[in-house]
């Protein structure tokens, strides 16, 4: 029974992290795009595109972190010491970015508004980079001895983690352009579509680079992706990713279905997330700690599952309702502040 609950909790946390990535991903991506739109009117429009939903998107990050601590306490105790620098930078960046959302609209001068604009951009970029670096550090493996982190302060900083950091930031920027294409119209939408085409090519290049590098990080990864018969399970992922990428490229030239590029970009992220899961399963901390090694006691998992069963539908419901209320194209002459 513990095994079944452990798998359920692993899937719930994976779902929470994925929802956070896709929801806050386009949110951070819009911040990363900020310097490319220097006019105040354009920046107001970009910020208004996410103003009603950005804070709700952060809920899933809290849920993922809190769920990891409660359901897999050993993993939490090992990951935090290994990743303190990028996690602290990410959280500080999210704080400055969140403050900029509110204070930019109350800026009394052009200088203070530019300062908050810079805070919004750098907060978005650093948060995205640190999330990608954290992913890379997890993939490359964390040294553990005696159920404790045994590595150094800078183990998280390697060429591979820098690659994954830039890749995630580029992917978030792509999500941002696709969401803006869905929400805005006119000349700025045309500019966003051009950006989406370039970022789509760059994101696919990064996906290929990370995918080629990952199997050589550990022998287990290589065996799962390039040996028979396990490759039968993994092979559909890159094939589907390639097909969706082609559909995504075509959708950016089609008219009348502005939601389609965003949907296909989310599908690409979902396949990348699935590929990550196929690589590390059943480890929660590669290469040595499985989800069963890190799981909390059975009674704790049962108690938390009742809470999750009540709260998750509520969170999903109000998130869906918020997006429903603020559906449709934005009016450049109106805002939420």
Coordinates of C-alpha atoms in Angstrom, one line a residue:
X1 CA 0.0 0.0 0.0
X2 CA 2.9 2.4 0.8
X3 CA 4.3 1.7 -2.7
X4 CA 1.0 2.6 -4.3
X5 CA 0.6 5.9 -2.3
X6 CA 4.3 6.8 -3.0
X7 CA 3.7 6.5 -6.7
X8 CA 0.5 8.5 -6.4
X9 CA 2.3 11.3 -4.5
X10 CA 5.2 11.2 -7.1
X11 CA 2.7 11.7 -9.9
X12 CA 0.8 14.5 -8.0
X13 CA 4.0 16.4 -7.4
X14 CA 5.1 15.9 -11.0
X15 CA 1.7 17.3 -12.1
X16 CA 2.1 20.3 -9.7
X17 CA 5.6 21.1 -11.1
X18 CA 4.4 20.8 -14.7
X19 CA 1.4 23.0 -14.1
X20 CA 3.7 25.6 -12.5
X21 CA 6.1 25.4 -15.4
X22 CA 3.5 26.0 -18.1
X23 CA 1.6 28.6 -16.2
X24 CA 4.4 30.6 -14.7
X25 CA 6.5 29.8 -17.7
X26 CA 4.7 32.2 -20.1
X27 CA 4.4 34.7 -17.2
X28 CA 8.2 34.7 -16.7
X29 CA 8.6 34.6 -20.5
X30 CA 6.8 37.9 -20.9
X31 CA 9.1 39.5 -18.4
X32 CA 12.1 38.2 -20.4
X33 CA 10.7 39.8 -23.5
X34 CA 10.3 43.2 -21.8
X35 CA 13.5 44.9 -23.2
X36 CA 12.3 44.1 -26.8
X37 CA 9.3 46.4 -26.2
X38 CA 10.8 49.7 -25.1
X39 CA 7.6 51.8 -25.4
X40 CA 5.6 52.4 -22.3
X41 CA 2.3 51.6 -24.0
X42 CA 3.6 48.3 -25.2
X43 CA 5.0 47.4 -21.8
X44 CA 1.7 48.3 -20.1
X45 CA 0.0 45.9 -22.5
X46 CA 2.4 43.1 -21.8
X47 CA 2.0 43.5 -18.1
X48 CA -1.8 43.7 -18.4
X49 CA -1.7 40.4 -20.3
X50 CA -0.7 38.5 -17.1
X51 CA -1.7 40.9 -14.3
X52 CA -5.0 39.0 -13.4
X53 CA -3.3 35.6 -13.2
X54 CA 0.4 35.9 -12.3
X55 CA 0.0 35.6 -8.6
X56 CA -2.3 32.5 -8.8
X57 CA 0.3 30.8 -11.0
X58 CA 2.8 30.9 -8.1
X59 CA 0.4 28.7 -6.1
X60 CA 1.7 25.6 -7.9
X61 CA 5.3 26.4 -6.9
X62 CA 4.3 26.5 -3.2
X63 CA 2.3 23.3 -3.6
X64 CA 5.3 21.5 -5.3
X65 CA 7.8 22.6 -2.6
X66 CA 5.5 21.9 0.3
X67 CA 4.4 18.6 -1.1
X68 CA 8.1 17.5 -1.6
X69 CA 8.9 18.3 2.0
X70 CA 5.8 16.4 3.3
X71 CA 5.7 13.4 0.9
X72 CA 9.5 12.9 0.3
X73 CA 11.3 14.5 3.3
X74 CA 14.6 12.8 2.5
X75 CA 14.6 14.2 -1.0
X76 CA 13.8 17.7 0.4
X77 CA 16.7 17.4 3.0
X78 CA 19.2 16.4 0.3
X79 CA 18.0 18.8 -2.5
X80 CA 18.0 22.0 -0.4
X81 CA 21.7 21.9 0.7
X82 CA 22.7 20.9 -2.8
X83 CA 20.8 23.7 -4.5
X84 CA 20.7 26.5 -1.9
X85 CA 22.3 29.2 -4.2
X86 CA 20.1 28.8 -7.3
X87 CA 16.9 28.3 -5.2
X88 CA 17.7 31.4 -3.0
X89 CA 18.4 33.5 -6.2
X90 CA 15.2 32.2 -7.8
X91 CA 13.0 33.1 -4.7
X92 CA 14.6 36.6 -4.4
X93 CA 14.1 37.2 -8.1
X94 CA 10.4 36.2 -7.8
X95 CA 10.0 38.6 -4.9
X96 CA 11.5 41.5 -6.8
X97 CA 9.4 40.6 -9.8
X98 CA 6.2 40.4 -7.8
X99 CA 6.9 43.8 -6.2
X100 CA 7.5 45.3 -9.6
X101 CA 4.0 44.2 -10.7
X102 CA 2.4 46.4 -8.1
X103 CA 4.8 49.3 -7.8
X104 CA 5.4 50.0 -11.5
X105 CA 1.9 51.3 -11.8
X106 CA 2.5 53.7 -8.9
X107 CA 5.8 55.1 -10.1
X108 CA 5.8 58.9 -9.8
X109 CA 8.6 59.5 -12.3
X110 CA 10.1 58.0 -15.4
X111 CA 13.3 57.0 -13.4
X112 CA 11.4 54.9 -10.9
X113 CA 9.2 53.3 -13.6
X114 CA 12.4 52.3 -15.4
X115 CA 13.8 50.9 -12.1
X116 CA 10.7 48.7 -11.7
X117 CA 10.8 47.7 -15.3
X118 CA 14.4 46.5 -14.8
X119 CA 13.3 44.7 -11.6
X120 CA 10.5 42.9 -13.6
X121 CA 12.9 41.9 -16.4
X122 CA 15.8 40.8 -14.2
X123 CA 13.5 39.0 -11.8
X124 CA 11.9 37.1 -14.6
X125 CA 15.2 36.2 -16.3
X126 CA 17.0 35.1 -13.2
X127 CA 14.1 33.1 -12.0
X128 CA 13.9 31.3 -15.3
X129 CA 17.7 30.7 -15.4
X130 CA 17.8 29.4 -11.9
X131 CA 14.9 27.0 -12.5
X132 CA 16.7 25.6 -15.6
X133 CA 20.0 25.3 -13.6
X134 CA 18.2 23.5 -10.9
X135 CA 16.8 21.1 -13.5
X136 CA 20.3 20.5 -14.9
X137 CA 21.8 19.9 -11.5
X138 CA 19.2 17.3 -10.7
X139 CA 19.7 15.6 -14.1
X140 CA 23.5 15.4 -13.8
X141 CA 23.1 13.8 -10.4
X142 CA 23.6 14.8 -6.7
X143 CA 26.3 13.2 -4.6
X144 CA 24.8 11.5 -1.5
X145 CA 26.5 9.7 1.4
X146 CA 24.7 8.4 4.4
X147 CA 21.3 9.9 3.5
X148 CA 22.9 13.4 3.3
X149 CA 24.3 15.7 0.7
X150 CA 28.0 15.1 0.2
X151 CA 28.9 17.5 -2.6
X152 CA 30.3 20.9 -2.6
X153 CA 28.9 24.4 -2.7
X154 CA 29.4 24.9 -6.4
X155 CA 28.5 21.4 -7.7
X156 CA 25.3 22.9 -9.2
X157 CA 27.3 25.1 -11.6
X158 CA 28.6 23.2 -14.6
X159 CA 28.5 23.7 -18.4
X160 CA 25.5 21.3 -18.6
X161 CA 23.5 23.3 -15.9
X162 CA 24.2 26.5 -17.7
X163 CA 22.9 24.9 -20.9
X164 CA 19.7 23.8 -19.3
X165 CA 19.3 27.3 -17.6
X166 CA 19.5 29.1 -20.9
X167 CA 17.3 26.5 -22.6
X168 CA 14.6 26.9 -20.0
X169 CA 14.8 30.8 -20.2
X170 CA 14.5 30.5 -24.0
X171 CA 11.5 28.1 -23.7
X172 CA 9.8 30.4 -21.3
X173 CA 10.3 33.3 -23.7
X174 CA 8.7 31.2 -26.4
X175 CA 5.7 30.5 -24.2
X176 CA 5.4 34.2 -23.5
X177 CA 5.3 35.1 -27.2
X178 CA 2.7 32.4 -27.9
X179 CA 0.5 33.6 -25.0
X180 CA 0.8 37.2 -26.2
X181 CA -0.1 36.1 -29.7
X182 CA -3.3 34.7 -28.2
X183 CA -4.2 37.7 -26.1
X184 CA -3.3 40.8 -28.2
X185 CA -3.9 42.0 -31.7
X186 CA -2.6 44.6 -34.1
X187 CA 0.9 45.6 -34.9
X188 CA 2.3 44.3 -31.7
X189 CA 0.8 40.8 -32.4
X190 CA 2.7 40.8 -35.7
X191 CA 6.0 41.6 -33.9
X192 CA 5.3 38.9 -31.3
X193 CA 4.7 36.3 -34.1
X194 CA 8.0 37.1 -35.7
X195 CA 9.7 36.6 -32.3
X196 CA 7.9 33.3 -31.8
X197 CA 9.3 32.0 -35.0
X198 CA 12.9 32.8 -34.0
X199 CA 12.4 31.6 -30.4
X200 CA 10.8 28.4 -31.7
X201 CA 13.9 27.6 -33.7
X202 CA 16.2 28.5 -30.8
X203 CA 14.1 26.4 -28.3
X204 CA 14.2 23.3 -30.6
X205 CA 18.0 23.7 -30.9
X206 CA 18.3 23.8 -27.1
X207 CA 16.0 20.8 -26.8
X208 CA 18.2 18.8 -29.2
X209 CA 21.4 19.9 -27.4
X210 CA 20.1 19.0 -24.0
X211 CA 18.7 15.7 -25.3
X212 CA 22.0 14.7 -26.9
X213 CA 24.0 15.6 -23.8
X214 CA 21.7 14.0 -21.2
X215 CA 22.3 10.3 -22.1
X216 CA 26.0 10.8 -21.5
X217 CA 25.6 12.1 -18.0
X218 CA 24.9 8.6 -16.6
X219 CA 25.0 5.1 -18.0
X220 CA 21.4 4.5 -16.9
X221 CA 20.2 7.4 -19.1
X222 CA 22.0 6.0 -22.1
X223 CA 20.6 2.5 -21.6
X224 CA 17.0 3.8 -21.4
X225 CA 17.3 5.9 -24.6
X226 CA 19.6 3.9 -26.8
X227 CA 19.3 0.2 -26.0
X228 CA 16.7 -2.4 -26.8
X229 CA 13.9 -2.9 -25.7
X230 CA 13.7 0.2 -23.4
X231 CA 14.1 2.5 -26.4
X232 CA 10.7 1.3 -27.6
X233 CA 9.2 3.2 -24.6
X234 CA 11.4 6.3 -25.1
X235 CA 11.4 6.6 -28.9
X236 CA 7.8 7.9 -29.3
X237 CA 8.8 11.1 -27.3
X238 CA 11.3 12.6 -29.8
X239 CA 9.1 11.5 -32.8
X240 CA 6.0 13.2 -31.4
X241 CA 8.1 16.2 -30.4
X242 CA 9.3 16.6 -34.0
X243 CA 5.8 16.3 -35.4
X244 CA 4.4 18.8 -32.9
X245 CA 7.3 21.2 -33.7
X246 CA 6.3 21.1 -37.4
X247 CA 2.7 21.8 -36.5
X248 CA 3.9 24.6 -34.3
X249 CA 5.9 26.2 -37.2
X250 CA 2.9 26.0 -39.5
X251 CA 0.5 27.4 -36.9
X252 CA 2.5 30.7 -36.7
X253 CA 1.7 31.4 -40.4
X254 CA -2.0 30.5 -40.1
X255 CA -4.6 33.1 -39.4
X256 CA -7.7 32.9 -37.2
X257 CA -6.5 30.4 -34.6
X258 CA -4.3 32.5 -32.4
X259 CA -4.6 30.0 -29.5
X260 CA -3.0 27.1 -31.5
X261 CA 0.7 28.1 -31.2
X262 CA 0.3 28.4 -27.4
X263 CA -1.4 25.0 -27.2
X264 CA 1.3 23.3 -29.3
X265 CA 4.1 25.0 -27.3
X266 CA 2.5 23.6 -24.2
X267 CA 2.5 20.1 -25.9
X268 CA 6.2 20.5 -26.6
X269 CA 6.9 21.3 -22.9
X270 CA 4.8 18.3 -21.9
X271 CA 6.8 15.9 -24.1
X272 CA 10.1 17.4 -22.7
X273 CA 8.7 16.8 -19.2
X274 CA 7.8 13.3 -20.1
X275 CA 11.2 12.7 -21.4
X276 CA 12.7 13.9 -18.2
X277 CA 10.5 11.5 -16.2
X278 CA 11.5 8.6 -18.4
X279 CA 15.2 9.4 -17.8
X280 CA 15.2 9.6 -14.0
X281 CA 12.3 7.3 -13.0
X282 CA 12.0 6.0 -10.3
X283 CA 14.7 8.2 -8.8
X284 CA 13.7 11.4 -7.1
X285 CA 17.4 12.3 -6.7
X286 CA 19.5 10.7 -9.4
X287 CA 21.4 8.5 -9.2
X288 CA 20.8 6.9 -5.8
X289 CA 17.6 7.9 -4.1
X290 CA 14.3 6.5 -5.3
X291 CA 10.9 7.7 -4.5
X292 CA 10.4 4.8 -2.1
X293 CA 13.7 5.6 -0.3
X294 CA 12.6 9.2 0.2
X295 CA 8.9 8.6 1.0
X296 CA 7.3 9.7 4.3
X297 CA 5.5 7.2 6.5
X298 CA 2.2 5.6 5.3
X299 CA 0.1 7.4 7.8
X300 CA 1.5 10.8 6.7
X301 CA 0.8 10.0 3.1
X302 CA -2.8 9.0 3.8
X303 CA -3.4 12.1 5.8
X304 CA -2.0 14.4 3.2
X305 CA -3.8 12.7 0.4
X306 CA -7.1 13.6 2.0
X307 CA -6.0 17.2 2.1
X308 CA -4.7 17.1 -1.5
X309 CA -8.0 15.5 -2.7
X310 CA -9.9 18.5 -1.3
X311 CA -7.5 21.3 -2.2
X312 CA -6.4 20.3 -5.6
X313 CA -9.9 20.6 -7.2
X314 CA -10.4 23.9 -5.5
X315 CA -7.1 25.3 -6.9
X316 CA -7.8 23.9 -10.3
X317 CA -11.3 25.4 -10.2
X318 CA -10.3 28.9 -9.3
X319 CA -7.4 28.9 -11.7
X320 CA -9.7 27.8 -14.6
X321 CA -12.3 30.4 -13.5
X322 CA -9.7 33.2 -13.5
X323 CA -8.6 32.4 -17.0
X324 CA -12.3 32.1 -18.1
X325 CA -13.2 35.5 -16.6
X326 CA -10.2 37.2 -18.4
X327 CA -10.6 35.4 -21.6
X328 CA -10.5 37.1 -25.0
X329 CA -8.3 39.8 -26.5
X330 CA -6.9 42.6 -24.5
X331 CA -8.1 46.2 -25.0
X332 CA -5.0 48.4 -25.2
X333 CA -7.0 51.3 -23.7
X334 CA -8.0 49.3 -20.6
X335 CA -6.0 47.7 -17.8
X336 CA -6.4 46.0 -14.4
X337 CA -4.5 48.6 -12.4

